[in-house]
Short mmCIF file of C-alpha atoms and ligand atoms in Angstrom, two decimals:
data_model
loop_
_atom_site.label_atom_id
_atom_site.label_comp_id
_atom_site.label_asym_id
_atom_site.label_seq_id
_atom_site.Cartn_x
_atom_site.Cartn_y
_atom_site.Cartn_z
CA MET A 1 96.37 109.90 122.65
CA SER A 2 94.36 112.83 121.34
CA SER A 3 91.57 114.33 123.40
CA GLN A 4 88.08 115.00 122.08
CA ASN A 5 88.60 118.69 122.77
CA GLU A 6 91.43 119.22 120.36
CA THR A 7 91.17 120.35 116.75
CA THR A 8 93.30 119.47 113.75
CA VAL A 9 93.03 121.77 110.77
CA VAL A 10 94.29 120.50 107.42
CA VAL A 11 94.92 123.14 104.75
CA GLY A 12 94.66 121.69 101.25
CA ALA A 13 92.06 119.15 100.15
CA GLY A 14 94.15 117.16 97.68
CA HIS A 15 95.72 113.71 97.78
CA ALA A 16 97.69 114.32 100.98
CA GLY A 17 94.84 116.05 102.82
CA ALA A 18 92.35 113.32 101.91
CA GLU A 19 94.70 110.58 103.10
CA LEU A 20 95.60 112.42 106.28
CA VAL A 21 92.06 112.87 107.58
CA ALA A 22 91.26 109.18 107.08
CA ALA A 23 94.58 108.11 108.62
CA LEU A 24 93.89 110.25 111.69
CA ARG A 25 90.65 108.38 112.36
CA GLN A 26 92.23 105.00 111.57
CA GLN A 27 94.90 105.76 114.13
CA GLY A 28 92.32 106.65 116.76
CA TYR A 29 92.23 110.44 116.64
CA ALA A 30 89.21 111.54 118.67
CA GLY A 31 89.31 115.31 118.15
CA ARG A 32 87.66 117.58 115.62
CA ILE A 33 89.06 117.43 112.07
CA ILE A 34 88.54 120.23 109.55
CA LEU A 35 89.74 119.80 105.96
CA ILE A 36 89.93 123.16 104.19
CA GLY A 37 90.40 123.38 100.42
CA ASP A 38 90.20 126.29 98.02
CA GLU A 39 88.97 124.21 95.06
CA PRO A 40 85.18 123.77 94.84
CA GLU A 41 85.40 119.96 94.74
CA LEU A 42 85.98 117.41 97.46
CA PRO A 43 89.45 115.84 97.08
CA TYR A 44 89.84 114.12 93.71
CA ARG A 45 92.52 112.11 91.89
CA ARG A 46 94.87 114.34 89.94
CA PRO A 47 96.80 111.79 87.79
CA PRO A 48 93.88 111.11 85.39
CA LEU A 49 93.67 114.83 84.56
CA SER A 50 96.40 114.49 81.92
CA LYS A 51 95.33 110.96 80.97
CA ALA A 52 91.86 109.38 80.99
CA TYR A 53 89.95 112.51 82.06
CA LEU A 54 91.47 114.65 79.30
CA SER A 55 90.75 111.91 76.75
CA GLY A 56 87.17 111.62 77.98
CA GLU A 57 87.52 107.95 78.99
CA VAL A 58 86.48 108.65 82.58
CA ASP A 59 84.04 111.18 83.94
CA ARG A 60 84.32 113.71 86.71
CA ASP A 61 82.53 111.67 89.36
CA SER A 62 84.93 108.76 89.03
CA LEU A 63 87.81 111.02 90.09
CA GLN A 64 86.45 111.63 93.57
CA ILE A 65 88.65 110.03 96.23
CA ARG A 66 85.80 109.63 98.74
CA SER A 67 82.14 110.63 98.81
CA ALA A 68 80.65 113.34 101.02
CA THR A 69 78.93 110.57 103.01
CA ALA A 70 82.27 108.90 103.68
CA TYR A 71 83.65 112.15 105.15
CA ASP A 72 80.53 112.41 107.30
CA LYS A 73 81.13 108.88 108.56
CA LEU A 74 84.71 109.79 109.39
CA GLN A 75 83.38 112.89 111.15
CA VAL A 76 85.54 115.11 109.02
CA GLU A 77 84.26 118.60 108.21
CA CYS A 78 85.09 119.53 104.62
CA TRP A 79 85.20 123.24 103.94
CA THR A 80 85.57 123.34 100.16
CA GLY A 81 85.86 126.57 98.18
CA THR A 82 87.60 128.12 101.18
CA GLU A 83 91.05 129.63 101.05
CA VAL A 84 93.33 129.91 104.06
CA CYS A 85 95.00 133.32 103.78
CA ALA A 86 97.27 133.42 106.82
CA ILE A 87 98.43 131.58 109.91
CA ASP A 88 98.64 133.26 113.30
CA ARG A 89 101.05 131.07 115.24
CA GLN A 90 100.69 133.02 118.49
CA GLN A 91 96.90 132.66 118.49
CA ARG A 92 97.11 129.18 116.93
CA SER A 93 94.55 130.08 114.32
CA VAL A 94 94.15 130.38 110.56
CA MET A 95 92.53 133.28 108.73
CA LEU A 96 90.08 132.34 105.99
CA GLY A 97 89.32 134.15 102.74
CA ASP A 98 85.80 134.97 103.95
CA GLY A 99 87.16 136.79 107.01
CA ARG A 100 86.55 134.03 109.57
CA THR A 101 89.27 132.61 111.78
CA GLN A 102 89.60 129.03 112.99
CA GLY A 103 91.70 127.86 115.90
CA TYR A 104 93.82 124.72 115.87
CA ASP A 105 95.83 122.47 118.15
CA HIS A 106 97.56 120.85 115.18
CA LEU A 107 97.83 122.44 111.76
CA VAL A 108 98.82 120.44 108.69
CA LEU A 109 99.83 122.21 105.50
CA ALA A 110 98.96 120.03 102.51
CA THR A 111 98.83 122.83 99.97
CA GLY A 112 100.47 121.05 97.00
CA GLY A 113 101.93 123.08 94.18
CA ARG A 114 100.97 125.32 91.28
CA PRO A 115 102.22 125.20 87.70
CA ARG A 116 105.26 127.27 86.86
CA ARG A 117 103.93 129.85 84.41
CA LEU A 118 105.38 131.56 81.37
CA THR A 119 106.17 135.17 82.21
CA ASP A 120 106.08 136.60 78.66
CA PRO A 121 103.05 138.97 78.48
CA ALA A 122 102.38 137.67 74.95
CA ALA A 123 101.73 134.21 76.44
CA GLN A 124 98.95 135.38 78.79
CA LYS A 125 96.17 134.30 76.42
CA ALA A 126 93.05 132.16 76.75
CA ASN A 127 94.45 129.37 74.54
CA VAL A 128 97.59 128.94 76.68
CA HIS A 129 96.78 126.19 79.16
CA TYR A 130 98.25 124.76 82.37
CA ILE A 131 97.35 121.40 83.87
CA ARG A 132 96.82 121.13 87.61
CA THR A 133 93.12 121.20 88.47
CA LEU A 134 89.82 119.87 87.18
CA ALA A 135 88.92 123.44 86.23
CA ASP A 136 92.11 123.65 84.13
CA ILE A 137 91.11 120.54 82.19
CA ASP A 138 87.51 121.61 81.74
CA ARG A 139 88.82 124.83 80.19
CA LEU A 140 91.35 122.94 78.07
CA LYS A 141 88.79 120.42 76.80
CA ALA A 142 86.86 123.17 75.04
CA ASP A 143 90.01 123.89 73.00
CA PHE A 144 91.09 120.25 72.61
CA VAL A 145 89.39 119.63 69.28
CA ASP A 146 90.14 117.16 66.48
CA GLY A 147 92.34 118.70 63.78
CA ARG A 148 93.70 121.56 65.88
CA ARG A 149 97.43 122.25 66.18
CA LEU A 150 98.63 121.73 69.73
CA LEU A 151 101.99 122.94 70.95
CA VAL A 152 103.21 121.37 74.20
CA ILE A 153 105.96 123.34 75.91
CA GLY A 154 107.96 121.01 78.16
CA GLY A 155 108.95 117.39 77.57
CA GLY A 156 108.33 116.11 81.10
CA TYR A 157 105.72 113.56 82.15
CA ILE A 158 102.70 115.84 82.14
CA GLY A 159 103.57 117.38 78.77
CA LEU A 160 104.17 113.96 77.22
CA GLU A 161 100.94 112.54 78.65
CA ALA A 162 98.98 115.46 77.23
CA ALA A 163 100.75 115.04 73.88
CA ALA A 164 99.75 111.36 73.78
CA VAL A 165 96.11 112.21 74.49
CA GLY A 166 96.33 114.92 71.83
CA ILE A 167 97.33 112.39 69.17
CA LYS A 168 94.60 109.99 70.30
CA SER A 169 92.09 112.83 70.02
CA GLY A 170 93.14 113.74 66.47
CA LEU A 171 95.17 116.87 67.16
CA ALA A 172 98.44 117.66 65.38
CA VAL A 173 100.96 117.75 68.22
CA THR A 174 104.39 119.32 68.58
CA VAL A 175 106.42 118.93 71.78
CA LEU A 176 109.17 121.44 72.53
CA GLU A 177 111.85 120.65 75.07
CA ALA A 178 114.56 123.18 75.87
CA ALA A 179 116.96 120.50 77.18
CA PRO A 180 118.77 118.27 74.69
CA ARG A 181 116.44 115.36 75.50
CA LEU A 182 113.00 114.52 76.90
CA LEU A 183 112.63 113.64 80.60
CA ALA A 184 116.17 114.91 81.08
CA ARG A 185 115.77 115.52 84.83
CA VAL A 186 114.45 112.08 85.68
CA ALA A 187 115.50 109.45 83.16
CA ALA A 188 118.66 107.98 81.64
CA PRO A 189 119.51 109.09 78.08
CA GLU A 190 118.48 105.61 76.82
CA ILE A 191 115.00 106.03 78.30
CA SER A 192 114.71 109.57 76.95
CA ALA A 193 115.60 108.25 73.48
CA PHE A 194 113.02 105.48 73.86
CA TYR A 195 110.28 107.99 74.67
CA GLU A 196 111.33 110.29 71.86
CA ARG A 197 111.03 107.39 69.39
CA ALA A 198 107.73 106.24 70.90
CA HIS A 199 106.21 109.70 70.50
CA SER A 200 107.67 110.39 67.06
CA SER A 201 106.55 107.03 65.67
CA ARG A 202 103.00 107.75 66.86
CA GLY A 203 102.88 111.11 65.14
CA VAL A 204 104.22 113.66 67.64
CA ASP A 205 106.65 116.21 66.23
CA VAL A 206 109.28 116.15 69.00
CA ARG A 207 111.80 118.98 69.02
CA THR A 208 114.55 119.06 71.63
CA ALA A 209 117.18 121.69 72.47
CA VAL A 210 114.81 124.35 71.24
CA SER A 211 112.71 126.93 73.04
CA VAL A 212 110.16 129.63 72.26
CA GLU A 213 111.63 133.03 71.40
CA SER A 214 108.33 134.85 70.94
CA PHE A 215 104.58 134.37 70.75
CA GLY A 216 102.50 135.90 67.95
CA GLY A 217 98.75 136.64 67.82
CA ASP A 218 96.31 139.14 69.30
CA GLU A 219 93.46 137.59 71.28
CA ARG A 220 95.04 134.14 71.13
CA VAL A 221 98.51 132.77 70.53
CA GLU A 222 98.51 131.93 66.81
CA SER A 223 102.18 131.34 66.15
CA VAL A 224 105.48 130.90 67.92
CA ARG A 225 108.99 131.75 66.78
CA LEU A 226 111.55 129.21 68.00
CA SER A 227 115.18 129.57 69.03
CA ASP A 228 116.28 127.65 65.91
CA GLY A 229 114.71 130.35 63.73
CA SER A 230 111.68 128.30 62.67
CA GLU A 231 108.05 129.35 63.13
CA LEU A 232 105.04 127.23 64.07
CA GLN A 233 101.35 127.99 63.58
CA VAL A 234 99.36 126.87 66.63
CA ASP A 235 95.74 126.72 67.79
CA LEU A 236 96.45 125.99 71.44
CA VAL A 237 99.39 125.67 73.80
CA ILE A 238 99.87 123.49 76.88
CA VAL A 239 102.65 124.51 79.23
CA GLY A 240 104.17 121.73 81.34
CA ILE A 241 107.37 123.15 82.79
CA GLY A 242 107.09 121.97 86.37
CA ILE A 243 105.46 123.21 89.54
CA LEU A 244 106.27 125.58 92.38
CA PRO A 245 105.37 124.40 95.88
CA ASN A 246 102.62 126.36 97.63
CA ASP A 247 104.77 127.37 100.59
CA ASP A 248 103.84 131.07 100.90
CA LEU A 249 101.55 130.59 103.91
CA ALA A 250 104.39 128.87 105.76
CA ARG A 251 106.96 131.49 104.72
CA GLU A 252 104.71 134.34 105.85
CA ALA A 253 104.19 132.57 109.18
CA GLY A 254 107.96 132.53 109.74
CA LEU A 255 108.48 128.83 109.08
CA GLU A 256 111.62 127.58 107.35
CA VAL A 257 111.01 127.38 103.61
CA ASP A 258 113.18 126.89 100.54
CA ASN A 259 111.48 125.35 97.51
CA GLY A 260 109.10 123.67 99.96
CA ILE A 261 108.37 123.70 103.68
CA PHE A 262 111.13 122.07 105.72
CA VAL A 263 109.88 119.19 107.87
CA ASP A 264 111.62 116.35 109.67
CA SER A 265 111.01 112.65 109.10
CA TYR A 266 107.90 112.91 111.34
CA ALA A 267 106.41 115.66 109.12
CA LYS A 268 106.95 118.37 111.78
CA THR A 269 108.16 121.81 110.76
CA SER A 270 111.51 122.73 112.21
CA ILE A 271 110.24 125.84 114.01
CA ASP A 272 106.75 125.03 115.29
CA PRO A 273 105.99 121.43 116.32
CA ARG A 274 102.23 122.13 116.17
CA ILE A 275 102.53 122.73 112.43
CA LEU A 276 103.23 119.88 110.04
CA ALA A 277 103.52 119.74 106.26
CA VAL A 278 102.97 116.90 103.81
CA GLY A 279 102.84 116.19 100.07
CA ASP A 280 104.10 118.26 97.16
CA CYS A 281 104.60 121.35 99.36
CA ALA A 282 106.89 119.61 101.87
CA ARG A 283 110.68 119.41 101.73
CA HIS A 284 110.84 116.42 104.01
CA VAL A 285 113.42 114.05 105.39
CA ASN A 286 112.98 110.69 103.75
CA GLY A 287 114.68 108.16 106.03
CA PHE A 288 115.26 105.70 103.19
CA LEU A 289 117.06 108.30 101.07
CA GLY A 290 118.69 109.86 104.14
CA LYS A 291 118.17 113.43 103.01
CA PHE A 292 115.71 116.27 102.42
CA VAL A 293 113.65 115.79 99.28
CA ARG A 294 110.54 117.28 97.77
CA ILE A 295 108.74 114.61 95.80
CA GLU A 296 105.76 115.18 93.54
CA SER A 297 103.86 111.89 93.54
CA VAL A 298 100.65 110.45 94.91
CA PRO A 299 102.25 107.54 96.81
CA SER A 300 104.69 109.93 98.49
CA ALA A 301 101.89 112.37 99.44
CA GLN A 302 99.92 109.50 100.97
CA GLU A 303 102.89 108.07 102.88
CA GLN A 304 103.76 111.47 104.30
CA ALA A 305 100.12 111.95 105.30
CA ARG A 306 100.14 108.68 107.25
CA THR A 307 103.38 109.75 108.93
CA ALA A 308 101.83 113.07 109.97
CA ALA A 309 98.73 111.32 111.31
CA ALA A 310 100.90 109.05 113.46
CA THR A 311 102.79 112.07 114.80
CA ILE A 312 99.57 113.89 115.71
CA CYS A 313 98.22 110.75 117.38
CA GLY A 314 101.34 110.55 119.55
CA LYS A 315 102.65 107.38 117.90
CA PRO A 316 105.48 108.81 115.80
CA VAL A 317 106.99 106.63 113.10
CA ALA A 318 109.71 108.05 110.83
CA HIS A 319 108.96 108.36 107.11
CA VAL A 320 111.16 105.84 105.31
CA ALA A 321 109.08 105.00 102.24
CA VAL A 322 110.81 104.32 98.93
CA PRO A 323 109.47 106.85 96.41
CA TRP A 324 107.61 105.56 93.39
CA PHE A 325 105.61 107.02 90.54
CA TRP A 326 103.89 106.10 87.31
CA SER A 327 103.10 107.65 83.93
CA ASP A 328 100.80 106.47 81.12
CA GLN A 329 101.55 107.59 77.57
CA PHE A 330 99.74 105.90 74.67
CA ASP A 331 99.83 102.18 75.50
CA LEU A 332 103.06 102.57 77.48
CA LYS A 333 102.64 102.04 81.20
CA LEU A 334 105.73 103.30 82.95
CA GLN A 335 106.34 102.60 86.64
CA MET A 336 109.36 104.00 88.46
CA VAL A 337 110.82 103.33 91.87
CA GLY A 338 113.70 104.96 93.74
CA LEU A 339 115.83 107.93 92.70
CA SER A 340 118.51 107.40 90.06
CA GLU A 341 120.74 110.27 91.20
CA GLY A 342 124.37 109.11 91.37
CA TYR A 343 123.93 105.96 89.24
CA ASP A 344 126.94 104.77 87.26
CA LYS A 345 125.43 101.91 85.25
CA LEU A 346 122.17 101.30 83.42
CA VAL A 347 121.15 97.67 82.94
CA LEU A 348 118.37 96.88 80.47
CA ARG A 349 116.24 93.78 80.84
CA GLY A 350 114.15 93.11 77.77
CA ASP A 351 114.10 94.73 74.38
CA LEU A 352 113.39 98.45 73.98
CA ALA A 353 112.01 97.84 70.49
CA SER A 354 109.33 95.51 71.90
CA GLU A 355 108.19 98.34 74.22
CA SER A 356 108.23 95.98 77.17
CA PHE A 357 111.40 96.24 79.25
CA SER A 358 112.86 97.33 82.56
CA ALA A 359 115.82 99.63 83.14
CA PHE A 360 117.79 99.36 86.36
CA TYR A 361 120.00 102.19 87.63
CA LEU A 362 122.97 100.83 89.59
CA ARG A 363 125.71 102.39 91.68
CA GLY A 364 128.40 99.76 91.89
CA ASN A 365 126.15 96.72 91.83
CA VAL A 366 123.47 98.17 94.10
CA VAL A 367 120.07 98.88 92.55
CA LEU A 368 119.21 102.55 93.19
CA SER A 369 116.11 102.80 91.04
CA ALA A 370 114.23 101.22 88.18
CA ASP A 371 111.90 102.15 85.31
CA ALA A 372 109.56 99.40 84.11
CA VAL A 373 107.69 99.88 80.83
CA ASN A 374 104.72 97.54 80.42
CA ARG A 375 106.34 95.22 82.99
CA PRO A 376 104.21 95.29 86.16
CA GLN A 377 105.69 92.02 87.42
CA ASP A 378 109.25 93.29 87.06
CA PHE A 379 108.15 96.40 88.89
CA MET A 380 106.95 94.47 91.94
CA VAL A 381 110.38 92.84 92.25
CA ALA A 382 112.19 96.09 91.40
CA LYS A 383 110.49 97.76 94.37
CA ARG A 384 112.06 95.18 96.66
CA LEU A 385 115.46 95.31 94.94
CA VAL A 386 115.52 99.07 95.56
CA ALA A 387 114.04 99.00 99.07
CA GLU A 388 116.43 96.27 100.22
CA ARG A 389 119.40 97.87 98.41
CA VAL A 390 120.20 94.53 96.86
CA SER A 391 123.60 94.08 95.28
CA VAL A 392 123.13 92.24 91.98
CA ASN A 393 125.18 90.67 89.25
CA PRO A 394 124.48 93.02 86.28
CA GLN A 395 124.74 90.16 83.75
CA ALA A 396 122.14 88.14 85.65
CA LEU A 397 119.92 91.22 85.92
CA ALA A 398 119.96 91.62 82.13
CA ASP A 399 119.44 87.91 81.47
CA GLU A 400 115.75 87.17 80.95
CA SER A 401 116.32 83.43 81.37
CA ILE A 402 117.08 84.13 85.04
CA ALA A 403 114.01 84.92 87.14
CA LEU A 404 114.23 88.45 88.52
CA LYS A 405 112.88 87.22 91.83
CA SER A 406 115.87 84.92 92.26
CA LEU A 407 118.10 88.01 92.53
CA LEU A 408 116.40 89.01 95.77
CA GLY A 409 118.49 86.37 97.50
C1 FAD B 1 98.09 116.33 85.54
C2 FAD B 1 98.82 115.62 86.63
C3 FAD B 1 99.18 114.29 86.47
C4 FAD B 1 99.84 113.62 87.49
N1 FAD B 1 100.15 112.30 87.32
C5 FAD B 1 100.70 111.62 88.34
C6 FAD B 1 100.94 110.22 88.23
O1 FAD B 1 100.69 109.60 87.18
N2 FAD B 1 101.44 109.57 89.30
C7 FAD B 1 101.74 110.21 90.47
O2 FAD B 1 102.18 109.57 91.43
N3 FAD B 1 101.55 111.55 90.59
C8 FAD B 1 101.04 112.26 89.56
N4 FAD B 1 100.84 113.61 89.68
C9 FAD B 1 101.30 114.30 90.89
C10 FAD B 1 100.29 114.17 92.01
O3 FAD B 1 99.01 114.51 91.56
C11 FAD B 1 100.72 115.07 93.16
O4 FAD B 1 101.97 114.63 93.62
C12 FAD B 1 99.69 115.01 94.29
O5 FAD B 1 98.48 115.57 93.86
C13 FAD B 1 100.21 115.73 95.51
O6 FAD B 1 99.22 115.79 96.48
P1 FAD B 1 99.10 117.04 97.47
O7 FAD B 1 97.93 116.76 98.34
O8 FAD B 1 100.41 117.33 98.07
O9 FAD B 1 98.77 118.28 96.53
P2 FAD B 1 97.47 118.55 95.67
O10 FAD B 1 96.85 117.28 95.23
O11 FAD B 1 97.87 119.55 94.65
O12 FAD B 1 96.46 119.25 96.69
C14 FAD B 1 96.72 120.49 97.28
C15 FAD B 1 95.40 121.21 97.44
O13 FAD B 1 95.59 122.32 98.33
C16 FAD B 1 94.87 123.43 97.82
N5 FAD B 1 95.40 124.66 98.43
C17 FAD B 1 96.59 125.25 98.19
N6 FAD B 1 96.73 126.37 98.95
C18 FAD B 1 95.60 126.49 99.68
C19 FAD B 1 95.14 127.44 100.64
N7 FAD B 1 95.89 128.49 101.01
N8 FAD B 1 93.90 127.27 101.18
C20 FAD B 1 93.14 126.20 100.83
N9 FAD B 1 93.52 125.27 99.94
C21 FAD B 1 94.74 125.41 99.37
C22 FAD B 1 95.11 123.30 96.33
O14 FAD B 1 94.22 124.08 95.57
C23 FAD B 1 94.88 121.81 96.15
O15 FAD B 1 93.52 121.53 96.00
C24 FAD B 1 100.18 114.30 88.68
C25 FAD B 1 99.84 115.65 88.83
C26 FAD B 1 99.16 116.31 87.82
C27 FAD B 1 98.79 117.76 87.99
#
């Protein structure tokens, strides 16, 4: 059990940090808890940034994960607008941007990630936007005006979500993807083709296997020349080409880092057991997958946070959660569970043309992962099929006259 005299410092007031501080109290942590975040806001929900917040359907206040009063009740000190600049492992303290230092008994790095940026100097303009924080969206919204020509660079989830909101908001939208298909890293070719059709039929100009050769314009980017020789006139650009984990603090403190901070299945760093890492910044051992992974999703950040809290409270439980994720584009609600890597068969249940179907990724007959589009009930069962590594009959899986639940055995 923790003593009242000890202090846990959490660096990063995002999804993982917010979950961690509450989980510590739920699990009986009696010490001091300090949540330090460099953004001015208390922790807020990031997924709506590229969805309902960008479209204006929800306001800023509704994004807050928990009120200031709730943190007071939990006896959690929130130091917002405060950057942690360095870790002194010998002194067991962190250095803050304002020159102060703060000691810790346990330190949790929940620093998330930052957007991968374009390096071309001609792309460093005010109308080239990235999507990670509330401030990013507030800046973008001023440019996100009916009738403007929006170029989205990157056909991943965030780019496609922003494209969908762009169409809904009356912008003329082009999506550029350098790979031969959308969502190439995460989805089967059939699902990529489905999303390409869904976007094209709703007015997005989707261009794959093409990239930007050069940006034109003085104060703002006004045009782009593409690798296929064509040129586009643009009013604003959104870049969605992935994130880089914020692992510099850990690297500079001598912790093991490679595209994320290495931690075991209890969220502990390999070198210093007093330092843990969770969320987008952590390359963690997921017991279910049996390997190191770095996963960028809210459910994973929250699960890892609960694991870290249990470790700090002296009740370690290995992290074995099955990863899952969601994405909303137009009226298409996609939910995904598991990782499809290594699949050898895709089984479709339902009709792609109806825009309500599930896709199951199988290795042999074992369900590795699933994508459910507008099928929340299928998704609930799919989670169990994946978690329990159920071996299924592919014909039965595709047959809608057979209840999916019956395949659970
Ligand atoms: C636009 C968008 C849409 C998304 N949609 C979905 C979705 O639909 N479903 C889903 O599951 N996931 C989605 N995600 C991913 C999800 O938001 C992340 O996986 C999640 O936020 C990870 O939580 P985290 O706490 O690890 O990192 P974050 O939420 O990024 O929080 C990290 C915090 O740490 C702060 N920080 C970093 N370094 C320091 C420092 N040195 N000192 C102090 N503070 C620091 C950062 O500024 C940030 O506030 C989306 C992400 C974005 C950006």
